[in-house]
Structures are given as structure tokens and as C-alpha cells.
Amino acid sequence: MCLHYKLYFIVVFFVVYSEAQGPIVTIDDGQILGSTQKSVGNGGTFYAFKGIPYAKPPVRNLRFQAPYKNDPWQGVLDATKEKDKCVQTAGILGLTIAGSEDCLHLNVYTTNVTGNNPVMVWIFGGGFSIGGSEYSSYAPDFLMDRNIVFVSLNYRLGAFGFLSTGDLNCPGNWGLKDQLLALKWVKDNIEAFGGDPEKITIAGQSAGSASVSYILQNPQSKGLYRSAIMQSGSSLCLWSLTRTAREIAFAIGARLGIFTTDSGELIRKLRKVDYQRLKRAENDVYYVAIAVDNIFNGIPMGPVVEPEHEGAFFTQKSHEMLRTGQFNKVPVLMGLNSNEAKSFLGLFIDVLKPLFTRYDINIARLAPYDLTRNSTKRILAGTEIKHHYFGEDPIVTRPSANIIKFISHEQFNRPIRETVHQMSKYVDVYYYEFGYRGSLGEFESDFAGVGHYEEIFYQFANKANANDEDKSARTIFLELWSNFIKYVNPTPKSFEGATWIPNSPKNQNKDVVYLSINTTLAMRQNPDQEDWEFYQKIYDKYGDPPFSTY
Ligand SMILES: *[C@@H]1O[C@H](CO)[C@@H](O)[C@H](O)[C@H]1NC(C)=O
Ligand SMILES: *[C@@H]1O[C@H](CO)[C@@H](O)[C@H](O)[C@H]1NC(C)=O
Ligand SMILES: *[C@@H]1O[C@H](CO)[C@@H](O)[C@H](O)[C@H]1NC(C)=O
């Protein structure tokens, strides 16, 4: 093994001319050449292996199918360069199409290819429609400083990742199935990069976090990780489930001139459509769905409850799965930022505010989607919710800050606290709120708090202009996260004066506790308690369980 390693290194040294030549690693599929980088954190050396395939390119007949393991390759795979993102729109107006269908690869970063270090697998967010695993988006330098092996993976997005006809011709969840295959790859291969296969943490943000949540509820993933991190997303968030997938699939077909009511025919024909045309048709349908429908119905293209069959990713209602303990029992670290919706609405609220008139006109739309299908109850619940958050006057006349707060609570705070509440009956859940409002946030506006995605700028090394306070927030964040990855406990000893206490099966009747992460750390209790109690009453009075989202 050692001799092999040296031999290949010498061979490749003469074959490939690359400035920052890295080591060669051998896995069952073949040899992989990495590159050497210097951490922008402590200046230490680490190795990057970019664009390693974990599946066959999902093209032609493999489009809208679960991923297949790739074939081994001959010779040395050049993993020194970034490969394509999955197909998505790009540009300010979303008019250009970036990426390619041949995108099922992952990246491994490590400080020691012969080490035995804990591993973090990162699933990026972007509403199941955009994003990628590339270094320029998720630079793991600060994790390298702490000797963690970092894996970031690609999964199919938009129609390519989530088109579903709601039947066995195209059951959907292709992107989640990609993630599962990538996790198997990590378990099987990470030792070759100096990772400990017994110490894998899966982690994600936003749609990536909701993905982690779904992975935990998938029995086939049991044993592939020992702990999980969920940042600003859960399967109980309204936006993490698509309910209109079949209509959307046929609408995309119609947009492309495929007029049929036969889902088999639809899928056969959609497999032949050029990927750019397909993406454009999806966009048209997506934006119409959002404009005509409303944001309280979930997203038009994302995870779906599949019909029962072998290979289904999930077939049951998520809230019911969590409530009844049907998930893989590993410790969880999860939470959110202090004002999530600020990032989506902060800059545009004046333009978007008039749209809220539709909720004054149709007040039932304010009731949580899954609460009940009974329209009388929806009106009663919607009326109480309107009163609780906005008083008697029309919503559009209320301060923008109220609307942003409501959207934060509706889309993040309540479903995430409910996730903590249900999961902590069975496993330890370390719950946090990130409230540090530093200089790196990208969506700055007049509104208080920290918006969606802002913690990413402290977690990863994508921004250079951190001031001293930002750097200190970054250190706090990274120490907590990397302790959890190393020891399954974010504060094995007291840190910055705080010990992070989990919500645990042992202290069920107590208050919900969370760590407030800011310039200082403090344990606090019962976030948004007044709103929480209000919604408990709404669910008691009007709820018709079981629920998917909450
Ligand atoms: C890499 O890990 C191995 C095994 O733990 C250890 O012996 C070696 O010293 C490490 N190398 C470096 C550069 O830290
Ligand atoms: C809907 O809820 C109302 C109020 O609780 C109830 O009177 C009515 O019977 C329900 N309707 C249906 C169809 O269940
Ligand atoms: C974070 O700290 C700042 C400065 O002390 C404070 O203004 C802010 O309210 C805190 N955020 C949270 C969510 O507690």
C-alpha cells in the first residue's frame, strides 16, 4: 500500500504538470490525484480531491431514475479541478442555464490521507433547485484547521432531481436518492482519505438540512453516520414538501408540447428532451405556480411522499414518523438564525407587501397547510392567526417587521421547534439560535436579527474581510460544530462560560433549552414561547392529525 502510493506519486509526478500537485489515493474504483492547498485559516496544508464520481451520469434513460453506482476507471482520475454543478438557472433574472446533467460527484478535503479523523458530509441548500458543492461556495479551511475530513456532495436539482408523477412511472426524490448513494460511497471509501468511517456526521443547511432530516427517516441510511447537524431546515418545514408534483409534471410536459394523460408516455418523452429546454419549461411552470398559488402551499419542485415500492425514499407523513420515533436514533445538533425571513424579504418587503392582501381576502390561507382540510376550521384558525400576529387591521397596513417575523415563525421557528420537541423524546437534540449579526451577512437591511444563510459566512472560508468580532464569532461557531463532529458533544468541557445542554429523552417534561450563539454564549429556554403556546391551542382546537409538515 505504502509502496504503491509512492510509486504512483512518482509516475504521476512526471505525467501531470500541476503546480499544487497533491497525493494519490486509491479506492476500489481506481486512483485519484488530488491537489494541495493552504488553509486561509491557520495556513496549514490540506489536500483537495474534487469531482470524484459516485454514480453513473444520470442522462438519457437514466434521467428520472434512482442513481446507479459508476463503473471503475482506468489510470489516474484527475481530481484537481472543479467539475460541473447540477443543472440550474443562473444570473440575476435566472435567464441563463448553468451546470450539466453529468454532475453526480463529490469532493473530499483532508489534512492527512493516512490519518483516522472524524468526517463531516455537507449537503448544500438552495430550495432543491440551485446550489452546488464547489469550493467557492463551501470552503472548508476552518474545518481543515481542526483536522476534520470534509466531504461535499452534489445531488440532482429541480425537475432533474425531483420530478414526480406520483406513481411508479416516476416516483421522484431522485436528489435524495443521490444523497443516499453518496453517503454509501463515503462510508465505503473515506478511510482511503484518512477519514474514520465510524465517525461520520451528516450536515446541511436549508434544503440540505431538510434533506438530512429526510435521510434520518430513511431506514436504508441506518449505520452510514453517527450524528447529524441541521441548520435552518427540517422535514416539518412547509417548504420541504411538494404536494402538487403530478400536476407540475404534466404542466411541464404540456409546455413542451407533450399532451397526454399517461404518465408513462410523459416520462418516456421527457427523457428525450434537451436538458436546457426541459429546464426552461420547468422554470416557466415553477414561476407560474408560485405566482398563482401561494407561499403557504409549499414549493412546486421538491421532495414528495412516494407510493409504496422498493426503493422509495419515504412513503409516510414526516411529522408522524418523528412523533412515533420512526427515524435513525443518532444525536442531533440543530437550530436556526434569529430572523430567517429577513434574507428573503428584508430588501423587497415594500414591493412584496401588497401581495399579502390575498391573505386578508382569503384568511384560511394563513392556517398551516397540514392543520386540517376542513374549510370551516381553516377559516376559524386563519382568523385567530391573523389576529394574533397582525391585530384587526389589514395585514398590508401593519409594519413590515411584523410580516417578516410572521414568515420566519411560519416557515422556520415553529416547525424547527416542533422537530426538536418530537425528536428529543428519542435522542439528544442540541438546539441553537444563531444571533450574531456581524459584518459578513449579505442580505443587510434595516430589520433586526440574523437572516437565512448568514451563519454560512462564519462556518466556511468564503469571505476574506472578517473583522475581529467576526473572527471571534467564527471561532466560537467552529469549536462547537467540530466538537460535536469529534465527540458527539459540542461542549465536552465548558466553553466560553457555557455548557450546551441537550433536550433529551431523560428530561421530557422540562422546558425546551437552546444555546444562544452570539458575541457570547448563553443557555436559554422556550424560544418564542407565546407564539408556541398560541399554536399549541390552534392545533388542539382545529388540528386533524397525522401531519406531514407542521
Ligand atoms: C497522519 O496520521 C497518521 C495516523 O494517525 C499519523 O501517524 C501521522 O503522524 C499523521 N501525519 C501528519 C502529518 O499529521
Ligand atoms: C368542519 O368543521 C366544522 C367545525 O368544527 C364542523 O362543524 C363540520 O362538521 C366539519 N365538516 C366536515 C366536512 O367534517
Ligand atoms: C446578539 O447580541 C447583540 C449585541 O449584544 C444584541 O443586540 C442581539 O439582540 C443579540 N441577538 C440575540 C438573538 O439575542
Coordinates of C-alpha atoms and ligand atoms in Angstrom, one line a residue:
M1 CA 0.0 0.0 0.0
C2 CA 2.7 2.4 1.1
L3 CA 5.0 1.4 -1.8
H4 CA 2.1 1.6 -4.2
Y5 CA 1.4 5.1 -3.0
K6 CA 4.9 6.3 -3.5
L7 CA 5.2 4.6 -6.9
Y8 CA 2.1 6.2 -8.2
F9 CA 3.1 9.5 -6.9
I10 CA 6.3 9.3 -8.8
V11 CA 4.6 8.2 -12.0
V12 CA 2.1 10.9 -11.9
F13 CA 4.6 13.5 -11.0
F14 CA 6.1 13.0 -14.4
V15 CA 2.9 12.7 -16.2
V16 CA 0.8 15.5 -14.9
Y17 CA 2.1 19.0 -14.7
S18 CA 0.3 20.8 -11.9
E19 CA 1.6 23.5 -9.6
A20 CA -0.1 22.3 -6.5
Q21 CA 0.3 18.6 -7.0
G22 CA -1.3 16.6 -4.2
P23 CA -1.2 12.9 -3.2
I24 CA -2.7 10.0 -5.0
V25 CA -5.4 8.0 -3.2
T26 CA -6.5 4.5 -4.3
I27 CA -10.1 3.3 -3.8
D28 CA -11.9 0.3 -5.4
D29 CA -12.9 2.5 -8.4
G30 CA -9.3 3.4 -9.2
Q31 CA -6.6 6.0 -8.3
I32 CA -7.4 9.7 -7.7
L33 CA -5.0 12.6 -7.9
G34 CA -5.7 15.5 -5.6
S35 CA -4.2 19.0 -5.2
T36 CA -2.5 20.7 -2.3
Q37 CA -4.0 23.9 -0.8
K38 CA -3.0 26.2 2.1
S39 CA -5.7 27.0 4.7
V40 CA -6.7 30.6 4.7
G41 CA -7.2 30.0 8.5
N42 CA -4.0 28.7 10.1
G43 CA -2.0 28.4 6.9
G44 CA -1.7 24.7 7.2
T45 CA -1.6 22.3 4.2
F46 CA -4.6 20.3 3.2
Y47 CA -5.5 18.1 0.2
A48 CA -8.5 18.5 -2.1
F49 CA -9.9 15.8 -4.3
K50 CA -12.6 17.4 -6.4
G51 CA -15.3 15.9 -8.6
I52 CA -15.0 12.2 -7.7
P53 CA -17.9 10.4 -9.4
Y54 CA -20.1 8.3 -7.2
A55 CA -22.8 7.4 -9.8
K56 CA -23.2 6.9 -13.5
P57 CA -24.1 10.2 -15.3
P58 CA -28.0 10.3 -14.9
V59 CA -28.5 11.1 -18.6
R60 CA -30.9 9.7 -21.3
N61 CA -32.7 6.7 -20.0
L62 CA -31.2 7.2 -16.5
R63 CA -32.9 10.6 -16.2
F64 CA -35.7 10.4 -13.6
Q65 CA -34.3 7.2 -12.2
A66 CA -32.5 6.3 -9.0
P67 CA -28.7 6.7 -9.4
Y68 CA -26.6 3.7 -10.4
K69 CA -23.1 3.2 -8.9
N70 CA -20.5 4.3 -11.5
D71 CA -18.0 2.0 -13.2
P72 CA -14.4 1.9 -12.1
W73 CA -11.9 3.9 -14.2
Q74 CA -8.6 3.1 -15.8
G75 CA -5.5 5.1 -14.9
V76 CA -5.5 8.1 -12.6
L77 CA -8.5 10.3 -12.2
D78 CA -7.6 14.0 -12.2
A79 CA -9.4 15.4 -9.2
T80 CA -7.5 18.7 -9.1
K81 CA -10.2 20.7 -10.9
E82 CA -13.8 21.6 -10.1
K83 CA -16.4 19.8 -12.1
D84 CA -19.9 20.8 -13.2
K85 CA -22.8 21.7 -10.9
C86 CA -26.1 20.1 -11.5
V87 CA -28.4 21.8 -14.0
Q88 CA -29.9 25.0 -12.6
T89 CA -30.7 28.6 -13.6
A90 CA -28.2 31.3 -13.0
G91 CA -27.9 35.1 -13.4
I92 CA -29.9 37.8 -11.7
L93 CA -33.1 37.0 -13.6
G94 CA -32.5 33.3 -13.8
L95 CA -32.3 33.5 -17.6
T96 CA -29.1 31.5 -18.2
I97 CA -28.8 27.8 -17.5
A98 CA -25.7 26.6 -15.8
G99 CA -24.4 23.2 -15.0
S100 CA -24.8 19.8 -16.6
E101 CA -26.7 16.6 -16.0
D102 CA -23.4 14.8 -15.5
C103 CA -23.0 16.2 -12.0
L104 CA -23.1 13.3 -9.6
H105 CA -19.7 13.7 -7.9
L106 CA -18.4 14.7 -4.6
N107 CA -15.3 16.4 -3.1
V108 CA -13.1 15.3 -0.3
Y109 CA -10.8 17.6 1.7
T110 CA -8.4 16.2 4.3
T111 CA -5.2 17.2 6.1
N112 CA -3.8 13.7 6.4
V113 CA -4.6 10.9 3.9
T114 CA -3.2 8.3 6.3
G115 CA -5.0 9.7 9.3
N116 CA -8.1 8.5 11.1
N117 CA -10.0 11.7 11.5
P118 CA -13.7 12.4 12.0
V119 CA -15.8 13.2 8.9
M120 CA -18.4 15.8 8.1
V121 CA -20.5 15.3 5.0
W122 CA -22.1 18.5 3.7
I123 CA -25.4 18.8 1.8
F124 CA -25.8 22.2 0.4
G125 CA -29.1 24.2 0.4
G126 CA -30.9 26.2 -2.3
G127 CA -34.5 25.2 -2.3
F128 CA -33.8 21.9 -4.0
S129 CA -33.3 24.0 -7.2
I130 CA -30.0 25.7 -7.0
G131 CA -26.5 25.4 -5.4
G132 CA -23.5 23.2 -5.6
S133 CA -20.8 21.5 -3.6
E134 CA -17.9 23.5 -5.1
Y135 CA -15.1 25.1 -3.0
S136 CA -16.1 28.6 -4.0
S137 CA -19.4 28.1 -2.1
Y138 CA -18.3 25.9 0.7
A139 CA -14.6 26.4 1.5
P140 CA -13.8 24.1 4.5
D141 CA -10.5 25.7 5.5
F142 CA -11.6 26.2 9.2
L143 CA -12.6 22.6 9.4
M144 CA -9.2 21.7 8.0
D145 CA -7.6 23.7 10.8
R146 CA -9.4 21.3 13.1
N147 CA -8.4 18.1 11.3
I148 CA -11.9 17.1 10.2
V149 CA -12.3 15.3 6.9
F150 CA -14.8 17.3 4.8
V151 CA -17.0 15.8 2.0
S152 CA -19.3 18.0 0.0
L153 CA -21.6 16.3 -2.5
N154 CA -23.8 17.2 -5.5
Y155 CA -27.3 15.9 -6.0
R156 CA -29.7 16.5 -8.8
L157 CA -31.9 19.7 -8.6
G158 CA -35.2 21.0 -9.9
A159 CA -37.0 18.7 -12.3
F160 CA -33.9 16.5 -12.8
G161 CA -33.8 15.8 -9.1
F162 CA -37.5 15.9 -8.0
L163 CA -39.9 15.5 -11.0
S164 CA -42.6 13.1 -9.9
T165 CA -45.8 11.8 -11.5
G166 CA -46.9 10.5 -8.1
D167 CA -47.0 6.9 -9.4
L168 CA -44.4 4.2 -10.2
N169 CA -43.6 5.6 -13.7
C170 CA -41.7 8.5 -11.9
P171 CA -42.0 8.3 -8.1
G172 CA -39.5 11.1 -7.6
N173 CA -37.0 12.1 -4.8
W174 CA -34.1 11.4 -7.2
G175 CA -32.0 14.1 -5.5
L176 CA -32.5 12.4 -2.1
K177 CA -31.6 9.1 -3.6
D178 CA -28.4 10.6 -5.0
Q179 CA -27.5 11.8 -1.5
L180 CA -28.1 8.3 -0.1
L181 CA -25.8 6.7 -2.7
A182 CA -23.1 9.4 -1.9
L183 CA -23.4 8.6 1.8
K184 CA -22.7 4.9 1.0
W185 CA -19.7 6.0 -1.0
V186 CA -18.4 7.9 2.0
K187 CA -18.8 5.0 4.3
D188 CA -17.0 2.7 1.9
N189 CA -14.2 4.9 0.8
I190 CA -13.4 7.6 3.3
E191 CA -10.8 5.6 5.1
A192 CA -8.6 5.9 2.0
F193 CA -8.6 9.7 2.5
G194 CA -7.7 9.5 6.2
G195 CA -11.3 9.6 7.5
D196 CA -12.8 7.4 10.2
P197 CA -15.8 5.6 8.8
E198 CA -17.2 5.1 12.3
K199 CA -17.2 8.9 12.9
I200 CA -19.3 10.4 10.2
T201 CA -21.6 13.3 10.8
I202 CA -24.1 14.3 8.1
A203 CA -24.8 18.1 7.9
G204 CA -26.7 20.5 5.8
Q205 CA -28.3 23.9 5.6
S206 CA -31.8 24.9 4.4
A207 CA -32.9 22.4 1.8
G208 CA -29.7 20.5 2.7
S209 CA -30.9 20.4 6.3
A210 CA -34.4 19.2 5.3
S211 CA -32.5 16.5 3.3
V212 CA -30.6 15.5 6.4
S213 CA -34.0 15.3 8.2
Y214 CA -35.4 13.0 5.5
I215 CA -32.2 10.9 5.5
L216 CA -32.7 10.3 9.2
Q217 CA -36.2 9.0 8.5
N218 CA -34.9 6.6 5.8
P219 CA -34.1 3.1 7.3
Q220 CA -31.7 2.3 4.5
S221 CA -29.3 5.1 5.7
K222 CA -29.0 3.5 9.2
G223 CA -25.4 3.0 10.1
L224 CA -24.0 5.4 7.5
Y225 CA -23.4 8.2 10.1
R226 CA -23.3 8.5 13.8
S227 CA -24.7 12.1 14.3
A228 CA -26.5 14.8 12.3
I229 CA -26.4 18.6 12.0
M230 CA -29.4 20.5 10.7
Q231 CA -29.1 24.2 10.1
S232 CA -32.3 26.1 9.3
G233 CA -34.4 23.4 7.9
S234 CA -36.4 20.2 8.7
S235 CA -38.8 17.9 7.0
L236 CA -41.5 19.6 9.1
C237 CA -41.0 23.0 7.3
L238 CA -43.8 23.7 4.9
W239 CA -41.3 24.4 2.1
S240 CA -39.6 21.0 2.3
L241 CA -42.5 19.0 0.7
T242 CA -44.2 19.3 -2.7
R243 CA -47.9 18.4 -2.9
T244 CA -48.6 19.2 -6.5
A245 CA -45.9 17.2 -8.2
R246 CA -48.1 15.3 -10.6
E247 CA -49.9 18.5 -11.9
I248 CA -46.5 20.2 -12.2
A249 CA -45.0 17.2 -14.2
F250 CA -47.9 17.3 -16.7
A251 CA -47.7 21.1 -16.9
I252 CA -44.0 20.9 -17.8
G253 CA -44.9 18.3 -20.5
A254 CA -47.6 20.5 -21.9
R255 CA -45.2 23.4 -22.0
L256 CA -43.0 21.2 -24.3
G257 CA -45.9 20.1 -26.5
I258 CA -46.4 16.7 -24.8
F259 CA -50.1 16.4 -24.4
T260 CA -51.0 13.2 -22.7
T261 CA -52.7 12.0 -19.5
D262 CA -50.5 8.8 -19.5
S263 CA -47.6 9.3 -17.1
G264 CA -45.6 6.5 -18.7
E265 CA -45.7 8.3 -22.1
L266 CA -45.0 11.6 -20.4
I267 CA -41.8 10.4 -18.8
R268 CA -40.6 8.5 -21.9
K269 CA -40.9 11.7 -23.9
L270 CA -39.5 14.0 -21.2
R271 CA -36.4 11.7 -21.1
K272 CA -35.7 12.7 -24.7
V273 CA -36.0 16.5 -24.3
D274 CA -32.8 18.5 -24.4
Y275 CA -31.8 19.5 -20.8
Q276 CA -31.9 23.2 -21.5
R277 CA -35.4 23.1 -23.0
L278 CA -36.6 21.0 -20.1
K279 CA -35.1 23.4 -17.6
R280 CA -36.7 26.4 -19.3
A281 CA -40.1 24.7 -19.3
E282 CA -39.7 23.8 -15.6
N283 CA -38.9 27.4 -14.8
D284 CA -42.0 28.7 -16.6
V285 CA -44.2 26.3 -14.8
Y286 CA -42.4 27.0 -11.5
Y287 CA -42.8 30.7 -11.5
V288 CA -46.5 30.5 -12.6
A289 CA -47.1 28.0 -9.7
I290 CA -45.6 30.4 -7.2
A291 CA -47.4 33.5 -8.5
V292 CA -50.8 31.9 -8.9
D293 CA -50.6 29.7 -5.9
N294 CA -49.4 30.9 -2.5
I295 CA -46.3 30.5 -0.4
F296 CA -48.3 28.7 2.2
N297 CA -48.7 25.6 0.0
G298 CA -45.1 24.5 -0.1
I299 CA -42.6 24.6 -3.0
P300 CA -43.6 23.4 -6.5
M301 CA -40.5 21.2 -7.0
G302 CA -39.0 19.2 -4.1
P303 CA -39.4 16.0 -2.0
V304 CA -42.6 14.1 -2.3
V305 CA -44.3 11.3 -0.4
E306 CA -43.8 8.4 -2.7
P307 CA -46.2 5.5 -3.4
E308 CA -45.1 2.3 -1.5
H309 CA -42.5 0.4 -3.5
E310 CA -39.0 -1.0 -3.1
G311 CA -36.5 1.9 -3.4
A312 CA -38.9 4.5 -2.2
F313 CA -37.1 7.2 -0.2
F314 CA -40.1 7.9 2.0
T315 CA -43.8 7.0 1.9
Q316 CA -45.2 8.3 5.1
K317 CA -46.1 11.6 6.7
S318 CA -43.0 13.1 8.3
H319 CA -44.5 14.5 11.4
E320 CA -45.9 11.1 12.2
M321 CA -42.6 9.4 11.6
L322 CA -40.9 11.7 14.1
R323 CA -43.7 11.6 16.6
T324 CA -43.6 7.8 16.7
G325 CA -39.8 7.5 16.7
Q326 CA -39.5 6.1 13.2
F327 CA -36.1 7.5 12.5
N328 CA -32.5 6.6 13.0
K329 CA -31.6 7.3 16.6
V330 CA -28.5 9.4 16.5
P331 CA -27.7 12.6 18.4
V332 CA -28.7 15.8 16.6
L333 CA -27.4 19.4 16.6
M334 CA -30.0 21.7 15.1
G335 CA -31.4 25.2 15.1
L336 CA -31.8 28.4 13.2
N337 CA -30.9 32.0 12.8
S338 CA -32.7 34.7 14.8
N339 CA -34.7 36.2 11.9
E340 CA -34.6 33.8 9.0
A341 CA -37.1 35.5 6.6
K342 CA -35.0 38.7 6.7
S343 CA -32.8 37.3 3.9
F344 CA -35.8 36.6 1.6
L345 CA -37.9 39.7 2.4
G346 CA -35.7 42.3 4.0
L347 CA -34.8 44.2 0.8
F348 CA -38.0 43.6 -1.1
I349 CA -40.7 43.9 1.5
D350 CA -42.1 47.2 0.2
V351 CA -42.6 45.6 -3.2
L352 CA -44.0 42.4 -1.9
K353 CA -46.2 43.7 0.8
P354 CA -49.2 44.4 -1.4
L355 CA -49.3 40.6 -2.2
F356 CA -50.3 40.0 1.4
T357 CA -53.7 41.4 0.5
R358 CA -54.6 37.9 -0.7
Y359 CA -54.4 36.7 2.9
D360 CA -56.7 39.4 4.1
I361 CA -59.2 38.3 1.3
N362 CA -58.7 34.6 1.9
I363 CA -57.9 34.3 5.5
A364 CA -57.9 30.4 5.5
R365 CA -54.6 30.6 3.7
L366 CA -52.9 31.7 6.9
A367 CA -53.7 28.4 8.6
P368 CA -50.8 25.9 8.4
Y369 CA -51.2 23.7 5.3
D370 CA -51.5 20.4 7.1
L371 CA -53.5 21.6 10.0
T372 CA -56.8 20.4 8.5
R373 CA -58.6 20.2 5.2
N374 CA -61.9 21.3 6.7
S375 CA -62.5 24.7 5.2
T376 CA -64.6 25.9 8.1
K377 CA -61.8 25.1 10.6
R378 CA -59.3 26.7 8.3
I379 CA -61.2 30.0 8.3
L380 CA -61.5 29.9 12.1
A381 CA -57.8 29.1 12.6
G382 CA -56.8 31.7 10.0
T383 CA -58.8 34.3 11.7
E384 CA -57.2 33.6 15.0
I385 CA -53.7 33.6 13.5
K386 CA -54.4 36.9 11.7
H387 CA -55.5 38.4 15.0
H388 CA -52.5 37.0 16.9
Y389 CA -49.9 38.4 14.6
F390 CA -51.5 41.4 13.0
G391 CA -54.5 42.6 15.0
E392 CA -57.7 43.7 13.3
D393 CA -56.4 45.9 10.5
P394 CA -55.5 44.6 7.1
I395 CA -52.0 42.9 7.0
V396 CA -50.7 45.3 4.4
T397 CA -51.2 48.2 6.8
R398 CA -49.0 46.6 9.5
P399 CA -45.3 47.3 9.9
S400 CA -43.1 45.2 7.6
A401 CA -41.2 43.9 10.6
N402 CA -44.4 42.1 11.7
I403 CA -44.7 40.4 8.3
I404 CA -41.1 39.3 8.3
K405 CA -41.4 38.0 11.9
F406 CA -44.6 36.0 10.9
I407 CA -42.9 34.5 7.9
S408 CA -39.8 33.5 9.9
H409 CA -42.1 31.8 12.5
E410 CA -44.3 30.2 10.0
Q411 CA -41.6 28.8 7.8
F412 CA -38.8 28.1 10.3
N413 CA -39.2 28.7 14.0
R414 CA -42.3 26.7 14.7
P415 CA -41.5 23.6 12.6
I416 CA -38.0 23.6 13.8
R417 CA -39.0 23.8 17.5
E418 CA -41.6 21.0 16.8
T419 CA -38.8 18.9 15.3
V420 CA -36.7 19.4 18.4
H421 CA -39.8 18.6 20.6
Q422 CA -40.6 15.3 18.7
M423 CA -37.0 14.0 18.2
S424 CA -35.8 14.7 21.7
K425 CA -38.3 12.2 23.0
Y426 CA -35.9 9.6 21.5
V427 CA -32.4 11.2 21.1
D428 CA -30.3 14.0 22.4
V429 CA -31.0 17.2 20.5
Y430 CA -28.6 20.2 20.9
Y431 CA -30.8 23.2 19.9
Y432 CA -29.4 26.6 19.0
E433 CA -30.3 30.1 17.8
F434 CA -27.6 31.9 15.9
G435 CA -28.0 35.7 16.7
Y436 CA -24.6 37.1 15.9
R437 CA -25.1 40.0 13.4
G438 CA -21.7 40.6 12.1
S439 CA -20.2 42.3 9.1
L440 CA -20.3 39.3 6.7
G441 CA -24.0 39.0 6.2
E442 CA -25.0 39.5 2.6
F443 CA -28.7 40.5 3.0
E444 CA -28.3 43.5 5.2
S445 CA -31.4 45.6 5.7
D446 CA -33.0 47.7 8.5
F447 CA -34.6 44.7 10.1
A448 CA -33.3 43.2 13.3
G449 CA -31.7 39.8 13.7
V450 CA -29.8 37.4 11.5
G451 CA -31.3 36.1 8.3
H452 CA -31.3 32.8 6.5
Y453 CA -27.8 31.6 5.3
E454 CA -25.8 34.2 7.2
E455 CA -24.2 31.6 9.5
I456 CA -22.6 30.0 6.4
F457 CA -20.2 33.0 6.2
Y458 CA -18.8 32.2 9.6
Q459 CA -18.8 28.4 9.1
F460 CA -16.9 28.5 5.8
A461 CA -14.0 30.5 4.5
N462 CA -15.7 32.2 1.5
K463 CA -15.2 35.7 2.7
A464 CA -12.0 37.4 3.4
N465 CA -13.0 40.7 5.1
A466 CA -13.9 39.4 8.6
N467 CA -13.2 41.9 11.5
D468 CA -12.0 40.8 14.9
E469 CA -15.5 40.3 16.3
D470 CA -16.5 38.3 13.2
K471 CA -13.4 36.2 13.7
S472 CA -14.3 35.5 17.3
A473 CA -17.8 34.5 16.3
R474 CA -16.3 32.2 13.7
T475 CA -14.1 30.6 16.3
I476 CA -17.0 30.0 18.7
F477 CA -19.1 28.5 15.9
L478 CA -16.3 26.2 14.6
E479 CA -15.4 25.0 18.0
L480 CA -19.0 24.0 18.8
W481 CA -19.5 22.3 15.5
S482 CA -16.2 20.5 15.3
N483 CA -16.5 19.3 18.9
F484 CA -19.9 17.8 18.0
I485 CA -18.3 16.1 15.0
K486 CA -15.4 14.8 17.0
Y487 CA -17.0 13.9 20.4
V488 CA -20.8 13.9 19.6
N489 CA -20.9 16.7 22.2
P490 CA -20.5 20.4 21.3
T491 CA -19.1 21.3 24.8
P492 CA -17.3 18.3 26.2
K493 CA -15.9 20.8 28.7
S494 CA -17.3 24.3 29.4
F495 CA -16.6 26.7 26.6
E496 CA -16.7 30.5 26.7
G497 CA -18.5 30.0 30.1
A498 CA -21.2 27.8 28.7
T499 CA -22.2 24.1 28.6
W500 CA -24.6 23.2 25.9
I501 CA -27.3 21.1 27.4
P502 CA -29.3 18.9 25.0
N503 CA -33.0 18.3 25.0
S504 CA -33.1 14.7 25.9
P505 CA -35.4 11.7 26.5
K506 CA -34.4 12.0 30.1
N507 CA -35.8 15.4 30.8
Q508 CA -39.0 15.3 28.8
N509 CA -41.3 17.3 31.0
K510 CA -38.9 20.2 31.4
D511 CA -38.5 23.4 29.4
V512 CA -37.1 23.3 25.9
V513 CA -33.5 24.5 26.2
Y514 CA -31.3 26.1 23.5
L515 CA -27.9 27.8 23.2
S516 CA -28.0 31.4 22.1
I517 CA -24.9 31.9 19.9
N518 CA -23.9 35.5 19.8
T519 CA -20.8 37.5 20.8
T520 CA -21.3 35.5 24.0
L521 CA -22.9 32.1 24.6
A522 CA -25.9 31.5 26.9
M523 CA -28.3 28.7 27.6
R524 CA -31.9 29.9 27.3
Q525 CA -35.3 28.3 27.5
N526 CA -38.5 28.1 25.4
P527 CA -37.9 30.2 22.3
D528 CA -40.9 32.2 21.1
Q529 CA -43.0 30.8 23.9
E530 CA -46.0 33.0 23.4
D531 CA -46.3 32.0 19.7
W532 CA -45.6 28.4 20.5
E533 CA -48.4 28.2 23.1
F534 CA -50.8 30.0 20.8
Y535 CA -50.1 27.4 18.0
Q536 CA -50.5 24.5 20.5
K537 CA -54.0 25.8 21.1
I538 CA -54.7 26.1 17.4
Y539 CA -53.5 22.5 16.8
D540 CA -55.6 21.3 19.7
K541 CA -58.7 23.0 18.5
Y542 CA -58.5 22.6 14.8
G543 CA -55.8 20.0 14.0
D544 CA -56.6 16.8 12.2
P545 CA -53.5 14.6 12.5
P546 CA -51.5 12.9 11.2
F547 CA -49.4 15.7 9.7
S548 CA -46.6 15.9 7.2
T549 CA -45.3 19.4 7.9
Y550 CA -46.1 21.4 10.9
Ligands
LIG1 C1 -1.3 11.2 9.8 O1 -2.0 10.2 10.6 C2 -1.2 9.2 11.0 C3 -2.1 8.1 11.7 O2 -2.8 8.7 12.7 C4 0.0 9.7 11.9 O3 0.8 8.6 12.2 C5 0.7 10.7 11.1 O4 1.7 11.3 12.0 C6 -0.2 11.8 10.6 N1 0.6 12.7 9.8 C7 0.5 14.0 10.0 C8 1.3 14.9 9.0 O5 -0.1 14.6 10.9
LIG2 C1 -65.7 21.0 9.7 O1 -65.6 21.6 10.9 C2 -66.7 22.2 11.5 C3 -66.4 22.9 12.7 O2 -65.7 22.1 13.7 C4 -67.7 21.1 11.7 O3 -69.0 21.6 12.2 C5 -68.0 20.4 10.4 O4 -68.8 19.3 10.6 C6 -66.7 19.9 9.7 N1 -67.0 19.5 8.4 C7 -66.6 18.3 7.9 C8 -67.0 18.0 6.5 O5 -66.0 17.5 8.6
LIG3 C1 -26.9 39.4 19.9 O1 -26.2 40.4 20.6 C2 -26.5 41.7 20.2 C3 -25.4 42.6 20.8 O2 -25.4 42.3 22.2 C4 -27.9 42.0 20.6 O3 -28.2 43.3 20.2 C5 -28.8 41.0 19.9 O4 -30.2 41.2 20.4 C6 -28.4 39.6 20.3 N1 -29.2 38.7 19.5 C7 -30.0 37.7 20.0 C8 -30.8 36.9 19.1 O5 -30.1 37.5 21.2

